[in-house]
Amino acid sequence: MIPDPEKFRNFELAGWQEIPSGYHDAFGPLTRQAIAPLLKAVRLKKGMSFLDIASGPGYVAAAAAKRGATVLGIDFSAAMVAHARRSHASVEFREGDAEELPCGNGLFDAAAMNFGILHLGQPEKALLEARRVLRAGGRFAFSVWAKPEETIGFGIVLRAVELHGEPRVELPEGPPFFRYSDPDECTRGLIVAGFESPAVTRVKQLWRLPAGDGLFNVMKDSTVRTAGLLRAQKPTVLEKIREEMRGALAKYTKGGIVELPMPAWVASAVKR
Ligand SMILES: C[S@@+](CC[C@H](N)C(=O)[O-])C[C@H]1O[C@@H](n2cnc3c(N)ncnc32)[C@H](O)[C@@H]1O
């Protein structure tokens, strides 16, 4: 349990309110790579009712609707909800908190959360909530990044901060960002929330960004916690971090593009 979940939530919310377009441009092509594995894990079929939790720009919701499900997307950021509505006019999106879903019990056949759980102050509550809104037999799946040694984009920025920056800047304390990057922790979390038959699968993902400062700019302008960490550094330190990141990207650069392995885990389980 973190010391002040409300403070962390407010920090996250303020961050997400600022970046829907930046997130969509930079992360959309990456996080969309987990949609097919998520929908496979929940065995989505035409006619099912489906909930996309922490829906952001609405990628998973839109994909589920395209497959014939009746879909609701929920996100706590009004700006993200507005972005999702503009992009997917025929899908329903609503403001709401993953830790206190504004939905009745047992309403959905399936639910998923794509890269949302690592942004929550109280992820255990969100897992309980996901289970509560499913009908008996319903399936839930969530995706998370693999550890930073494997998700090269995160590894490069964190290493650069470790080498040149102050990693313990004053930011509201949240749960460890890579907590669920361990398949055993995913399984444990699902079981503790009351789910059964957990399964965790690996998803290969590739992130293509402009070479040079592409990764630095994305991390500084289109994330929340990592952006907070970078923006809290002194300008001279930030410049060293930027240089370090450029250097580390050289071996992933082809032409004007960097290609970074960014694997993920998809964890799923059933409510009996
Ligand atoms: C990394 S983005 C994932 C967006 C989207 N699911 C995707 O496929 O790319 C995280 C999303 O979680 C939302 N979020 C963070 N904390 C939340 C909370 N407590 N309740 C609901 N949404 C939350 C943010 O607003 C943001 O849209």
Coordinates of C-alpha atoms and ligand atoms in Angstrom, one line a residue:
M1 CA 0.0 0.0 0.0
I2 CA 1.4 3.4 -0.9
P3 CA 1.3 6.2 1.7
D4 CA -1.2 8.5 -0.1
P5 CA -3.2 7.0 -3.0
E6 CA -5.2 10.1 -3.4
K7 CA -2.1 12.2 -4.0
F8 CA -0.8 9.7 -6.5
R9 CA -4.1 9.5 -8.3
N10 CA -4.3 13.3 -8.6
F11 CA -0.7 13.4 -10.0
E12 CA -1.6 10.7 -12.6
L13 CA -4.8 12.3 -13.5
A14 CA -3.2 15.8 -14.0
G15 CA -0.6 14.1 -16.2
W16 CA -3.1 12.2 -18.4
Q17 CA -5.3 15.2 -18.9
E18 CA -2.4 16.9 -20.7
I19 CA -1.2 14.2 -23.1
P20 CA -4.0 12.4 -25.0
S21 CA -2.7 13.5 -28.5
G22 CA 1.0 13.0 -27.6
Y23 CA 0.2 9.6 -26.1
H24 CA -1.8 8.6 -29.1
D25 CA 0.9 9.5 -31.6
A26 CA 3.8 8.0 -29.6
F27 CA 2.4 5.0 -27.8
G28 CA -0.7 4.1 -29.9
P29 CA 1.2 2.2 -32.5
L30 CA 2.9 0.3 -29.6
T31 CA 0.1 -0.5 -27.2
R32 CA -2.2 -1.5 -30.1
Q33 CA 0.1 -4.5 -30.6
A34 CA -1.4 -6.1 -27.5
I35 CA -5.0 -5.8 -28.5
A36 CA -5.2 -9.1 -30.4
P37 CA -3.6 -11.1 -27.6
L38 CA -5.9 -9.4 -25.0
L39 CA -9.1 -10.2 -27.0
K40 CA -7.9 -13.7 -27.6
A41 CA -7.3 -14.2 -23.9
V42 CA -10.8 -13.1 -23.0
R43 CA -12.2 -15.2 -25.9
L44 CA -14.1 -12.2 -27.3
K45 CA -17.0 -13.1 -29.6
K46 CA -19.6 -11.3 -31.5
G47 CA -22.6 -10.3 -29.3
M48 CA -20.6 -10.3 -26.0
S49 CA -20.7 -7.3 -23.6
F50 CA -17.2 -6.0 -23.2
L51 CA -15.6 -3.4 -20.8
D52 CA -12.3 -1.6 -21.7
I53 CA -10.9 -0.4 -18.4
A54 CA -8.5 2.6 -18.5
S55 CA -9.4 2.9 -22.1
G56 CA -7.3 5.9 -23.0
P57 CA -7.7 6.7 -26.7
G58 CA -10.1 3.7 -27.0
Y59 CA -8.1 1.3 -29.0
V60 CA -9.2 -1.9 -27.3
A61 CA -12.8 -0.8 -27.1
A62 CA -12.9 0.1 -30.8
A63 CA -11.3 -3.3 -31.8
A64 CA -13.9 -5.2 -29.7
A65 CA -16.7 -3.2 -31.2
K66 CA -15.4 -4.0 -34.7
R67 CA -15.6 -7.7 -33.8
G68 CA -19.3 -7.3 -32.9
A69 CA -19.2 -6.9 -29.1
T70 CA -21.3 -4.4 -27.2
V71 CA -18.7 -2.1 -25.7
L72 CA -18.1 0.4 -23.0
G73 CA -14.8 2.2 -22.4
I74 CA -14.0 3.7 -19.1
D75 CA -11.1 6.1 -18.2
F76 CA -10.7 8.6 -15.4
S77 CA -9.4 11.3 -17.6
A78 CA -12.0 13.5 -19.2
A79 CA -9.5 14.5 -21.9
M80 CA -8.8 10.9 -22.8
V81 CA -12.5 10.1 -22.9
A82 CA -13.1 13.1 -25.3
H83 CA -10.2 11.9 -27.5
A84 CA -11.7 8.4 -27.6
R85 CA -15.2 9.7 -28.4
R86 CA -13.8 11.8 -31.3
S87 CA -11.8 8.9 -32.7
H88 CA -14.5 6.2 -32.3
A89 CA -17.9 7.9 -32.5
S90 CA -19.9 4.7 -32.5
V91 CA -18.4 3.4 -29.3
E92 CA -19.6 4.4 -25.8
F93 CA -16.9 5.9 -23.5
R94 CA -17.5 7.2 -20.0
E95 CA -15.5 8.8 -17.3
G96 CA -14.8 6.6 -14.3
D97 CA -12.2 5.2 -12.0
A98 CA -10.8 1.7 -12.5
E99 CA -10.6 1.4 -8.7
E100 CA -14.3 2.2 -8.4
L101 CA -16.0 1.3 -11.6
P102 CA -19.3 3.1 -12.3
C103 CA -21.0 -0.2 -13.3
G104 CA -23.3 -2.7 -11.7
N105 CA -22.3 -6.2 -10.7
G106 CA -22.1 -9.0 -13.3
L107 CA -22.8 -6.9 -16.3
F108 CA -20.0 -7.9 -18.7
D109 CA -19.0 -11.1 -20.5
A110 CA -15.4 -9.9 -20.7
A111 CA -13.2 -7.0 -19.7
A112 CA -9.6 -5.9 -20.4
M113 CA -7.1 -3.3 -19.3
N114 CA -4.4 -2.5 -21.8
F115 CA -1.3 -1.1 -20.0
G116 CA -3.5 0.5 -17.3
I117 CA -2.7 -1.4 -14.1
L118 CA 0.8 0.1 -13.7
H119 CA -0.7 3.5 -13.5
L120 CA -3.0 2.7 -10.5
G121 CA -2.3 3.6 -6.9
Q122 CA -4.3 0.7 -5.7
P123 CA -4.2 -2.0 -8.4
E124 CA -5.5 -4.7 -6.1
K125 CA -8.8 -2.7 -5.9
A126 CA -9.0 -2.5 -9.7
L127 CA -8.6 -6.3 -10.0
L128 CA -11.5 -6.8 -7.5
E129 CA -13.6 -4.3 -9.4
A130 CA -12.9 -6.0 -12.7
R131 CA -14.1 -9.3 -11.2
R132 CA -17.1 -7.7 -9.7
V133 CA -18.5 -6.3 -13.0
L134 CA -18.0 -9.7 -14.8
R135 CA -20.7 -12.3 -14.9
A136 CA -19.9 -15.8 -13.7
G137 CA -17.7 -17.4 -16.4
G138 CA -16.6 -14.0 -17.7
R139 CA -12.9 -13.4 -18.4
F140 CA -10.6 -10.6 -17.6
A141 CA -7.2 -9.8 -19.2
F142 CA -4.6 -7.1 -18.6
S143 CA -1.3 -6.2 -20.3
V144 CA 1.9 -4.8 -18.7
W145 CA 5.4 -4.1 -19.9
A146 CA 8.1 -6.6 -19.5
K147 CA 11.0 -5.6 -17.2
P148 CA 13.2 -2.6 -18.3
E149 CA 16.1 -4.9 -19.2
E150 CA 13.8 -6.2 -21.9
T151 CA 11.6 -3.2 -22.7
I152 CA 14.5 -1.3 -24.2
G153 CA 12.9 2.1 -24.4
F154 CA 12.3 2.1 -20.6
G155 CA 15.7 0.6 -19.9
I156 CA 17.5 3.3 -21.8
V157 CA 15.8 6.2 -20.1
L158 CA 16.0 4.8 -16.6
R159 CA 19.7 3.9 -17.1
A160 CA 20.4 7.5 -18.3
V161 CA 18.7 8.9 -15.2
E162 CA 20.6 6.5 -13.0
L163 CA 23.9 7.5 -14.6
H164 CA 23.4 11.3 -14.7
G165 CA 20.3 12.3 -12.8
E166 CA 18.7 12.3 -9.4
P167 CA 16.4 9.3 -9.4
R168 CA 14.8 10.2 -6.0
V169 CA 13.1 13.4 -7.0
E170 CA 10.0 14.6 -5.1
L171 CA 7.2 12.9 -6.9
P172 CA 4.0 11.4 -5.3
E173 CA 4.9 7.8 -4.4
G174 CA 3.2 5.2 -6.5
P175 CA 3.5 1.4 -6.6
P176 CA 6.6 0.0 -8.4
F177 CA 6.1 0.7 -12.1
F178 CA 7.3 -2.8 -13.0
R179 CA 5.5 -4.7 -10.2
Y180 CA 3.4 -6.8 -12.6
S181 CA 6.3 -7.3 -15.1
D182 CA 6.8 -10.6 -13.3
P183 CA 4.3 -13.3 -14.5
D184 CA 4.2 -14.7 -11.0
E185 CA 3.0 -11.4 -9.6
C186 CA 0.3 -11.2 -12.3
T187 CA -0.9 -14.7 -11.3
R188 CA -0.8 -13.9 -7.6
G189 CA -2.8 -10.6 -8.1
L190 CA -5.5 -12.4 -10.1
I191 CA -5.8 -15.2 -7.5
V192 CA -5.9 -12.8 -4.6
A193 CA -8.8 -10.9 -6.4
G194 CA -10.7 -14.2 -6.6
F195 CA -10.1 -15.1 -10.2
E196 CA -9.4 -18.6 -11.3
S197 CA -7.4 -20.4 -14.0
P198 CA -4.8 -17.6 -14.5
A199 CA -2.6 -17.7 -17.5
V200 CA 0.2 -15.3 -18.6
T201 CA 1.5 -15.1 -22.1
R202 CA 4.4 -13.1 -23.6
V203 CA 3.7 -10.6 -26.5
K204 CA 6.6 -9.5 -28.7
Q205 CA 6.3 -5.8 -29.6
L206 CA 8.4 -3.4 -31.6
W207 CA 8.4 0.4 -31.1
R208 CA 9.4 2.6 -34.1
L209 CA 10.4 6.2 -33.2
P210 CA 12.3 9.0 -35.0
A211 CA 16.0 8.5 -34.4
G212 CA 18.0 11.0 -32.3
D213 CA 15.8 12.6 -29.7
G214 CA 12.6 10.7 -30.5
L215 CA 12.7 8.5 -27.4
F216 CA 13.8 11.4 -25.1
N217 CA 11.0 13.6 -26.4
V218 CA 8.3 10.9 -26.0
M219 CA 9.4 10.1 -22.5
K220 CA 9.5 13.8 -21.5
D221 CA 6.3 14.9 -23.2
S222 CA 4.0 11.9 -23.5
T223 CA 4.3 9.9 -20.3
V224 CA 3.3 10.7 -16.7
R225 CA 5.7 9.2 -14.1
T226 CA 8.8 9.1 -16.4
A227 CA 8.0 12.6 -17.6
G228 CA 7.8 13.8 -13.9
L229 CA 11.2 12.2 -13.2
L230 CA 12.8 13.9 -16.2
R231 CA 11.2 17.3 -15.7
A232 CA 12.4 17.4 -12.1
Q233 CA 16.0 17.2 -13.2
K234 CA 18.2 20.3 -13.5
P235 CA 18.6 21.6 -17.1
T236 CA 22.3 20.7 -17.3
V237 CA 21.5 17.2 -16.0
L238 CA 18.6 16.8 -18.4
E239 CA 21.0 17.6 -21.3
K240 CA 23.4 14.8 -20.1
I241 CA 20.4 12.4 -20.0
R242 CA 19.4 13.4 -23.5
E243 CA 22.9 12.8 -24.8
E244 CA 23.2 9.5 -23.0
M245 CA 19.9 8.4 -24.5
R246 CA 21.0 9.4 -28.0
G247 CA 24.2 7.3 -27.6
A248 CA 22.4 4.3 -26.3
L249 CA 19.9 4.3 -29.2
A250 CA 22.7 4.2 -31.9
K251 CA 22.7 0.4 -32.1
Y252 CA 18.9 0.3 -32.6
T253 CA 18.9 3.0 -35.4
K254 CA 18.4 2.3 -39.0
G255 CA 18.1 5.2 -41.3
G256 CA 16.0 7.9 -39.6
I257 CA 14.2 5.4 -37.3
V258 CA 14.9 3.5 -34.1
E259 CA 13.4 0.1 -33.6
L260 CA 13.1 -0.9 -30.0
P261 CA 12.0 -4.3 -28.6
M262 CA 9.2 -3.5 -26.1
P263 CA 7.7 -6.9 -25.1
A264 CA 4.7 -7.2 -22.8
W265 CA 2.9 -9.8 -20.7
V266 CA -0.8 -10.5 -21.1
A267 CA -2.3 -12.0 -17.9
S268 CA -5.9 -13.4 -17.9
A269 CA -8.2 -15.3 -15.7
V270 CA -11.8 -16.4 -15.3
K271 CA -14.5 -15.5 -12.7
R272 CA -16.3 -18.7 -11.7
Ligands
LIG1 C1 -0.9 3.8 -20.7 S1 -2.5 4.5 -20.9 C2 -3.3 3.1 -21.7 C3 -4.4 3.5 -22.6 C4 -5.0 2.5 -23.5 N1 -5.6 1.4 -22.6 C5 -4.2 1.9 -24.5 O1 -4.5 0.8 -25.0 O2 -3.2 2.4 -24.9 C6 -3.2 4.5 -19.3 C7 -4.6 5.0 -19.2 O3 -5.1 4.7 -17.9 C8 -5.9 5.8 -17.5 N2 -5.9 5.7 -16.0 C9 -4.9 5.9 -15.1 N3 -5.4 5.7 -13.9 C10 -6.7 5.5 -14.0 C11 -7.7 5.2 -13.0 N4 -7.5 5.2 -11.7 N5 -9.0 4.9 -13.5 C12 -9.2 4.9 -14.8 N6 -8.3 5.2 -15.8 C13 -7.1 5.5 -15.4 C14 -5.2 7.0 -18.1 O4 -6.0 8.2 -18.1 C15 -4.7 6.5 -19.4 O5 -5.7 6.8 -20.4

